mmCIF file of C-alpha atoms in Angstrom:
data_model
loop_
_atom_site.group_PDB
_atom_site.id
_atom_site.type_symbol
_atom_site.label_atom_id
_atom_site.label_comp_id
_atom_site.label_asym_id
_atom_site.label_seq_id
_atom_site.Cartn_x
_atom_site.Cartn_y
_atom_site.Cartn_z
ATOM 1 C CA MET A 1166 -1.791 3.658 -23.357
ATOM 2 C CA THR A 1167 -4.359 1.221 -21.855
ATOM 3 C CA ILE A 1168 -4.821 0.730 -18.155
ATOM 4 C CA TYR A 1169 -5.912 -2.605 -16.762
ATOM 5 C CA ALA A 1170 -6.878 -2.987 -13.093
ATOM 6 C CA ILE A 1171 -6.321 -6.477 -11.568
ATOM 7 C CA GLY A 1172 -7.763 -8.037 -8.481
ATOM 8 C CA ASP A 1173 -6.100 -9.923 -5.666
ATOM 9 C CA ILE A 1174 -3.381 -12.338 -6.827
ATOM 10 C CA GLN A 1175 -1.931 -13.634 -3.491
ATOM 11 C CA GLY A 1176 1.000 -15.408 -5.101
ATOM 12 C CA CYS A 1177 -0.999 -17.069 -7.948
ATOM 13 C CA TYR A 1178 1.681 -16.231 -10.533
ATOM 14 C CA ALA A 1179 0.659 -18.729 -13.205
ATOM 15 C CA ASP A 1180 -2.897 -17.343 -13.205
ATOM 16 C CA LEU A 1181 -1.603 -13.794 -13.481
ATOM 17 C CA GLN A 1182 0.445 -14.783 -16.467
ATOM 18 C CA ASN A 1183 -2.555 -16.495 -18.137
ATOM 19 C CA LEU A 1184 -4.583 -13.308 -17.577
ATOM 20 C CA LEU A 1185 -1.919 -11.147 -19.079
ATOM 21 C CA SER A 1186 -1.766 -13.420 -22.084
ATOM 22 C CA LYS A 1187 -5.546 -13.115 -22.524
ATOM 23 C CA ILE A 1188 -5.427 -9.294 -22.605
ATOM 24 C CA ASN A 1189 -2.267 -9.294 -24.783
ATOM 25 C CA PHE A 1190 -0.418 -7.120 -22.180
ATOM 26 C CA SER A 1191 2.432 -5.027 -23.464
ATOM 27 C CA ALA A 1192 4.683 -3.430 -20.913
ATOM 28 C CA THR A 1193 5.568 -0.746 -23.521
ATOM 29 C CA ASN A 1194 2.016 0.265 -24.261
ATOM 30 C CA ASP A 1195 -0.057 -0.739 -21.168
ATOM 31 C CA THR A 1196 -0.138 -0.128 -17.507
ATOM 32 C CA LEU A 1197 -1.287 -2.594 -14.807
ATOM 33 C CA TRP A 1198 -2.969 -1.503 -11.608
ATOM 34 C CA PHE A 1199 -2.871 -4.069 -8.834
ATOM 35 C CA ALA A 1200 -5.461 -3.796 -5.989
ATOM 36 C CA GLY A 1201 -3.102 -5.211 -3.419
ATOM 37 C CA ASP A 1202 -2.579 -8.604 -1.855
ATOM 38 C CA LEU A 1203 0.156 -9.466 -4.306
ATOM 39 C CA VAL A 1204 1.521 -12.221 -1.933
ATOM 40 C CA ASN A 1205 0.714 -14.805 0.700
ATOM 41 C CA ARG A 1206 -1.316 -18.053 0.717
ATOM 42 C CA GLY A 1207 -0.766 -18.747 -2.951
ATOM 43 C CA PRO A 1208 2.106 -20.953 -4.349
ATOM 44 C CA ASN A 1209 4.403 -18.338 -5.949
ATOM 45 C CA SER A 1210 4.707 -15.092 -3.882
ATOM 46 C CA LEU A 1211 8.370 -14.700 -4.879
ATOM 47 C CA GLU A 1212 7.810 -14.969 -8.634
ATOM 48 C CA THR A 1213 4.740 -12.648 -8.383
ATOM 49 C CA LEU A 1214 6.592 -9.939 -6.471
ATOM 50 C CA ARG A 1215 9.697 -10.104 -8.737
ATOM 51 C CA PHE A 1216 7.584 -9.880 -11.821
ATOM 52 C CA ILE A 1217 5.533 -6.928 -10.691
ATOM 53 C CA LYS A 1218 8.628 -5.105 -9.489
ATOM 54 C CA SER A 1219 10.367 -5.756 -12.757
ATOM 55 C CA LEU A 1220 7.522 -3.925 -14.607
ATOM 56 C CA GLY A 1221 8.743 -0.599 -13.254
ATOM 57 C CA ASN A 1222 6.571 2.284 -14.341
ATOM 58 C CA SER A 1223 4.269 -0.088 -16.207
ATOM 59 C CA ALA A 1224 2.721 -1.261 -12.899
ATOM 60 C CA ILE A 1225 1.056 0.557 -10.046
ATOM 61 C CA THR A 1226 0.136 -1.309 -6.861
ATOM 62 C CA VAL A 1227 -1.503 -0.454 -3.586
ATOM 63 C CA LEU A 1228 -0.739 -2.358 -0.423
ATOM 64 C CA GLY A 1229 -3.185 -4.971 0.845
ATOM 65 C CA ASN A 1230 -3.449 -6.609 4.333
ATOM 66 C CA HIS A 1231 -1.488 -9.678 3.146
ATOM 67 C CA ASP A 1232 1.292 -7.513 1.807
ATOM 68 C CA LEU A 1233 1.569 -5.761 5.180
ATOM 69 C CA HIS A 1234 1.422 -9.151 6.935
ATOM 70 C CA ALA A 1235 4.341 -10.324 4.778
ATOM 71 C CA LEU A 1236 6.342 -7.316 5.916
ATOM 72 C CA ALA A 1237 5.485 -8.137 9.529
ATOM 73 C CA VAL A 1238 6.618 -11.714 9.003
ATOM 74 C CA ARG A 1239 9.864 -10.454 7.424
ATOM 75 C CA ALA A 1240 10.462 -8.219 10.463
ATOM 76 C CA GLY A 1241 9.983 -11.100 12.812
ATOM 77 C CA ILE A 1242 6.740 -9.826 14.301
ATOM 78 C CA LYS A 1243 4.604 -12.557 12.936
ATOM 79 C CA LYS A 1244 5.274 -16.171 11.833
ATOM 80 C CA ASP A 1245 4.759 -17.607 8.357
ATOM 81 C CA LYS A 1246 2.539 -20.400 9.752
ATOM 82 C CA LYS A 1247 1.634 -22.109 6.624
ATOM 83 C CA GLY A 1248 4.896 -21.561 4.847
ATOM 84 C CA SER A 1249 3.583 -19.835 1.724
ATOM 85 C CA LEU A 1250 6.116 -16.964 2.109
ATOM 86 C CA SER A 1251 9.134 -19.254 2.649
ATOM 87 C CA SER A 1252 10.667 -18.961 -0.831
ATOM 88 C CA LEU A 1253 10.224 -15.141 -0.741
ATOM 89 C CA LEU A 1254 11.744 -14.841 2.771
ATOM 90 C CA SER A 1255 14.810 -16.870 1.923
ATOM 91 C CA ALA A 1256 15.342 -15.312 -1.604
ATOM 92 C CA PRO A 1257 18.683 -13.666 -2.258
ATOM 93 C CA ASP A 1258 16.875 -10.441 -3.323
ATOM 94 C CA ALA A 1259 14.429 -10.568 -0.406
ATOM 95 C CA ASP A 1260 15.703 -7.288 1.098
ATOM 96 C CA GLU A 1261 15.263 -5.523 -2.197
ATOM 97 C CA LEU A 1262 11.825 -6.944 -2.749
ATOM 98 C CA PHE A 1263 10.521 -6.119 0.747
ATOM 99 C CA ASP A 1264 11.896 -2.635 0.562
ATOM 100 C CA TRP A 1265 10.097 -2.077 -2.759
ATOM 101 C CA LEU A 1266 6.919 -3.486 -1.247
ATOM 102 C CA ARG A 1267 6.785 -1.292 1.827
ATOM 103 C CA ASN A 1268 7.333 1.796 -0.332
ATOM 104 C CA GLN A 1269 4.138 1.197 -2.379
ATOM 105 C CA PRO A 1270 1.121 3.476 -1.542
ATOM 106 C CA LEU A 1271 -2.134 2.718 0.246
ATOM 107 C CA ILE A 1272 -4.167 4.618 -2.388
ATOM 108 C CA HIS A 1273 -3.678 5.779 -5.916
ATOM 109 C CA TYR A 1274 -5.621 8.369 -7.811
ATOM 110 C CA ASP A 1275 -5.265 8.939 -11.585
ATOM 111 C CA VAL A 1276 -6.321 12.409 -12.648
ATOM 112 C CA THR A 1277 -6.571 11.493 -16.284
ATOM 113 C CA SER A 1278 -9.120 8.638 -15.931
ATOM 114 C CA ASN A 1279 -10.550 9.931 -12.639
ATOM 115 C CA PHE A 1280 -10.271 6.494 -11.093
ATOM 116 C CA THR A 1281 -9.077 5.730 -7.536
ATOM 117 C CA LEU A 1282 -7.431 2.439 -6.550
ATOM 118 C CA VAL A 1283 -7.412 1.012 -2.989
ATOM 119 C CA HIS A 1284 -7.326 -2.457 -1.572
ATOM 120 C CA ALA A 1285 -10.400 -2.600 0.651
ATOM 121 C CA GLY A 1286 -12.236 0.733 0.669
ATOM 122 C CA ILE A 1287 -12.521 4.336 1.888
ATOM 123 C CA PRO A 1288 -14.362 5.229 5.036
ATOM 124 C CA ALA A 1289 -17.640 7.212 4.631
ATOM 125 C CA GLU A 1290 -16.271 10.131 6.591
ATOM 126 C CA TRP A 1291 -13.376 10.816 4.192
ATOM 127 C CA ASP A 1292 -13.677 12.721 0.924
ATOM 128 C CA LEU A 1293 -11.130 11.822 -1.752
ATOM 129 C CA LYS A 1294 -8.700 14.617 -0.828
ATOM 130 C CA SER A 1295 -8.716 13.463 2.844
ATOM 131 C CA ALA A 1296 -8.232 9.806 1.859
ATOM 132 C CA LEU A 1297 -5.223 10.724 -0.322
ATOM 133 C CA ASN A 1298 -3.778 12.706 2.640
ATOM 134 C CA TYR A 1299 -4.299 9.879 5.165
ATOM 135 C CA GLY A 1300 -2.873 7.394 2.718
ATOM 136 C CA ASP A 1301 0.207 9.560 2.310
ATOM 137 C CA GLU A 1302 0.480 9.862 6.099
ATOM 138 C CA LEU A 1303 0.831 6.125 6.456
ATOM 139 C CA HIS A 1304 2.903 5.781 3.355
ATOM 140 C CA LYS A 1305 5.548 8.061 4.807
ATOM 141 C CA VAL A 1306 5.671 5.976 8.004
ATOM 142 C CA LEU A 1307 6.088 2.681 6.022
ATOM 143 C CA SER A 1308 8.731 4.270 3.794
ATOM 144 C CA ASP A 1309 10.763 5.478 6.757
ATOM 145 C CA ASP A 1310 13.677 3.464 8.207
ATOM 146 C CA SER A 1311 11.691 3.136 11.481
ATOM 147 C CA TYR A 1312 8.728 1.434 9.753
ATOM 148 C CA VAL A 1313 8.999 -1.669 11.988
ATOM 149 C CA ASP A 1314 7.765 0.378 14.866
ATOM 150 C CA PHE A 1315 4.411 0.761 13.047
ATOM 151 C CA LEU A 1316 4.300 -2.918 12.123
ATOM 152 C CA GLU A 1317 4.605 -3.808 15.817
ATOM 153 C CA HIS A 1318 1.493 -1.737 16.558
ATOM 154 C CA MET A 1319 -0.395 -2.555 13.321
ATOM 155 C CA TYR A 1320 -2.529 -5.500 14.455
ATOM 156 C CA GLY A 1321 -5.864 -4.897 16.223
ATOM 157 C CA ASP A 1322 -9.451 -3.904 15.443
ATOM 158 C CA ILE A 1323 -9.606 -0.788 17.662
ATOM 159 C CA PRO A 1324 -10.224 2.007 17.009
ATOM 160 C CA ASN A 1325 -13.028 1.101 14.613
ATOM 161 C CA LEU A 1326 -14.574 4.554 14.237
ATOM 162 C CA TRP A 1327 -12.811 7.515 12.688
ATOM 163 C CA SER A 1328 -12.073 10.735 14.587
ATOM 164 C CA GLU A 1329 -9.689 13.496 13.506
ATOM 165 C CA GLN A 1330 -8.577 13.531 17.073
ATOM 166 C CA LEU A 1331 -7.051 10.045 16.911
ATOM 167 C CA LEU A 1332 -3.339 10.156 17.582
ATOM 168 C CA SER A 1333 -0.163 8.077 17.143
ATOM 169 C CA TRP A 1334 -0.564 4.310 16.638
ATOM 170 C CA ASP A 1335 -4.361 4.384 17.098
ATOM 171 C CA ARG A 1336 -4.687 6.865 14.185
ATOM 172 C CA LEU A 1337 -2.265 4.996 11.950
ATOM 173 C CA ARG A 1338 -3.925 1.578 12.771
ATOM 174 C CA TYR A 1339 -7.317 2.896 11.864
ATOM 175 C CA ILE A 1340 -5.991 4.380 8.580
ATOM 176 C CA CYS A 1341 -4.336 1.044 7.758
ATOM 177 C CA ASN A 1342 -7.370 -1.042 8.640
ATOM 178 C CA ALA A 1343 -9.708 1.200 6.623
ATOM 179 C CA PHE A 1344 -7.575 0.984 3.530
ATOM 180 C CA THR A 1345 -6.719 -2.704 3.747
ATOM 181 C CA ARG A 1346 -9.304 -4.626 5.806
ATOM 182 C CA MET A 1347 -12.745 -3.166 5.954
ATOM 183 C CA ARG A 1348 -15.840 -4.700 4.205
ATOM 184 C CA PHE A 1349 -18.904 -3.960 6.380
ATOM 185 C CA CYS A 1350 -19.890 -0.975 8.561
ATOM 186 C CA TYR A 1351 -22.665 -0.052 10.874
ATOM 187 C CA ASP A 1352 -24.825 2.866 9.969
ATOM 188 C CA ASN A 1353 -22.692 5.242 12.122
ATOM 189 C CA GLY A 1354 -19.584 4.350 10.036
ATOM 190 C CA GLN A 1355 -18.113 1.998 12.638
ATOM 191 C CA LEU A 1356 -16.108 -0.708 10.935
ATOM 192 C CA ASN A 1357 -16.857 -4.437 11.366
ATOM 193 C CA PHE A 1358 -13.881 -6.700 10.746
ATOM 194 C CA SER A 1359 -15.368 -10.155 11.473
ATOM 195 C CA GLU A 1360 -17.993 -10.538 8.714
ATOM 196 C CA LYS A 1361 -16.539 -11.646 5.417
ATOM 197 C CA ASN A 1362 -19.588 -13.101 3.625
ATOM 198 C CA SER A 1363 -21.408 -11.453 0.756
ATOM 199 C CA PRO A 1364 -23.916 -8.720 1.424
ATOM 200 C CA GLU A 1365 -26.739 -10.967 0.220
ATOM 201 C CA TYR A 1366 -25.702 -13.763 2.687
ATOM 202 C CA VAL A 1367 -25.489 -11.302 5.583
ATOM 203 C CA THR A 1368 -28.968 -9.855 4.761
ATOM 204 C CA ASN A 1369 -30.572 -13.278 4.895
ATOM 205 C CA ASN A 1370 -28.542 -14.802 7.719
ATOM 206 C CA SER A 1371 -27.203 -12.130 10.139
ATOM 207 C CA ASN A 1372 -29.051 -10.378 12.958
ATOM 208 C CA GLU A 1373 -26.607 -7.508 12.822
ATOM 209 C CA ALA A 1374 -27.464 -4.400 10.850
ATOM 210 C CA LEU A 1375 -24.368 -4.418 8.669
ATOM 211 C CA ILE A 1376 -23.907 -2.312 5.528
ATOM 212 C CA PRO A 1377 -21.183 -2.691 2.791
ATOM 213 C CA TRP A 1378 -18.890 0.280 3.213
ATOM 214 C CA PHE A 1379 -19.805 1.556 -0.220
ATOM 215 C CA GLU A 1380 -23.537 1.558 0.435
ATOM 216 C CA LEU A 1381 -23.412 4.023 3.456
ATOM 217 C CA GLU A 1382 -25.810 6.839 2.558
ATOM 218 C CA ASN A 1383 -23.526 9.591 3.849
ATOM 219 C CA ARG A 1384 -20.363 8.352 2.148
ATOM 220 C CA LYS A 1385 -18.418 11.397 0.882
ATOM 221 C CA THR A 1386 -16.890 9.510 -2.066
ATOM 222 C CA GLN A 1387 -20.096 8.475 -3.762
ATOM 223 C CA SER A 1388 -19.306 10.485 -6.850
ATOM 224 C CA ASP A 1389 -15.736 9.063 -7.085
ATOM 225 C CA LYS A 1390 -14.916 5.995 -9.145
ATOM 226 C CA ILE A 1391 -13.258 3.508 -6.794
ATOM 227 C CA ILE A 1392 -11.625 0.215 -7.739
ATOM 228 C CA PHE A 1393 -10.906 -2.260 -4.881
ATOM 229 C CA GLY A 1394 -10.257 -5.904 -4.131
ATOM 230 C CA HIS A 1395 -10.040 -7.740 -0.778
ATOM 231 C CA TRP A 1396 -13.649 -9.091 -0.658
ATOM 232 C CA SER A 1397 -13.682 -12.394 -2.578
ATOM 233 C CA ASN A 1398 -17.207 -13.260 -1.352
ATOM 234 C CA LEU A 1399 -18.445 -10.009 -3.009
ATOM 235 C CA GLY A 1400 -17.116 -11.066 -6.276
ATOM 236 C CA LEU A 1401 -17.078 -8.931 -9.415
ATOM 237 C CA ARG A 1402 -19.323 -5.942 -8.929
ATOM 238 C CA ILE A 1403 -19.454 -2.974 -11.186
ATOM 239 C CA GLU A 1404 -22.184 -0.403 -10.214
ATOM 240 C CA GLN A 1405 -22.602 3.215 -9.233
ATOM 241 C CA ASN A 1406 -18.840 4.093 -9.353
ATOM 242 C CA ILE A 1407 -17.879 0.951 -7.521
ATOM 243 C CA PHE A 1408 -15.579 -1.637 -9.104
ATOM 244 C CA ALA A 1409 -14.937 -4.700 -7.026
ATOM 245 C CA LEU A 1410 -12.355 -7.016 -8.567
ATOM 246 C CA ASP A 1411 -11.467 -9.718 -6.093
ATOM 247 C CA THR A 1412 -12.999 -12.745 -7.788
ATOM 248 C CA GLY A 1413 -11.499 -15.427 -5.600
ATOM 249 C CA CYS A 1414 -8.510 -16.559 -7.716
ATOM 250 C CA LEU A 1415 -6.848 -18.072 -4.634
ATOM 251 C CA TRP A 1416 -10.007 -20.080 -3.916
ATOM 252 C CA GLY A 1417 -10.337 -21.691 -7.383
ATOM 253 C CA LYS A 1418 -12.629 -19.062 -8.942
ATOM 254 C CA GLN A 1419 -11.360 -16.345 -11.367
ATOM 255 C CA LEU A 1420 -8.712 -13.647 -11.693
ATOM 256 C CA THR A 1421 -10.166 -10.455 -13.214
ATOM 257 C CA ALA A 1422 -8.799 -7.518 -15.147
ATOM 258 C CA LEU A 1423 -10.823 -4.395 -15.766
ATOM 259 C CA LYS A 1424 -9.904 -2.345 -18.871
ATOM 260 C CA ILE A 1425 -10.231 1.316 -18.047
ATOM 261 C CA ASP A 1426 -11.159 3.028 -21.200
ATOM 262 C CA ASN A 1427 -14.102 5.021 -22.620
ATOM 263 C CA LYS A 1428 -15.857 1.693 -22.747
ATOM 264 C CA LEU A 1429 -15.146 -0.436 -19.618
ATOM 265 C CA GLU A 1430 -14.498 -4.144 -20.324
ATOM 266 C CA TYR A 1431 -13.480 -6.935 -18.002
ATOM 267 C CA TYR A 1432 -11.487 -10.104 -18.705
ATOM 268 C CA GLN A 1433 -11.270 -13.221 -16.589
ATOM 269 C CA VAL A 1434 -9.342 -16.479 -16.431
ATOM 270 C CA ASN A 1435 -10.349 -19.495 -14.377
ATOM 271 C CA CYS A 1436 -7.988 -20.464 -11.632
ATOM 272 C CA PRO A 1437 -7.168 -23.852 -9.967
ATOM 273 C CA LYS A 1438 -7.534 -23.836 -6.261
ATOM 274 C CA ASN A 1439 -4.303 -22.538 -4.791
ATOM 275 C CA SER A 1440 -5.165 -21.845 -1.162
ATOM 276 C CA HIS A 1441 -3.056 -22.939 1.775
#
């Protein structure tokens, strides 16, 4: 069985199907890993979610920030300002789809391949075992009938520095933001949520001493192979156990699949600009 990890789709269903045709995907013989942000902004969130859900055990996905935002819109906490979720929100199977979505994990580890899948990253202070535990902590909250309570407290950038002493909503908000929103950190591990450009751009144009989360010297997961998306301006990056797969499909660039095998290979399709 072959595993293909795929970057952010964000409702770009036609591009996903083009990519699956290119890799000759077989639901019987292959497994797809999705790095989150299945929905929102693109034109076909409903079709995308229905398709991935229909794959059953042939698909594994982790939650991204846009997936969580869609849950908050469904719960009435946020508005679908640009309307890209309208068909999903009004679908006859919306309840079933959103229940499936909120029951997806924040992190996935495959013991056979020794790869880990997250949407945005893993804080430097966490080793892999801790990351799995914290992901499970939030997953249980989202899977519970009272999950809307968390969604009401989910938004915000504080706390932006990890402490085991964090409690309640602050603790869960940090865990959520770390897994689904982070890109850059300061050298003490504090998260920066405002900068979205590439590391090269920031080096040349910013006065702030920002470091990509995966380049922090004291990161405890340096020896772990981590696949992530979220950072379209970073683009495809495969180096030193880091596999960045958000290649900007939504923005008219590419959608990428990484074949996880003895010999790693990646496949791409070009995407028309789908952004709202």
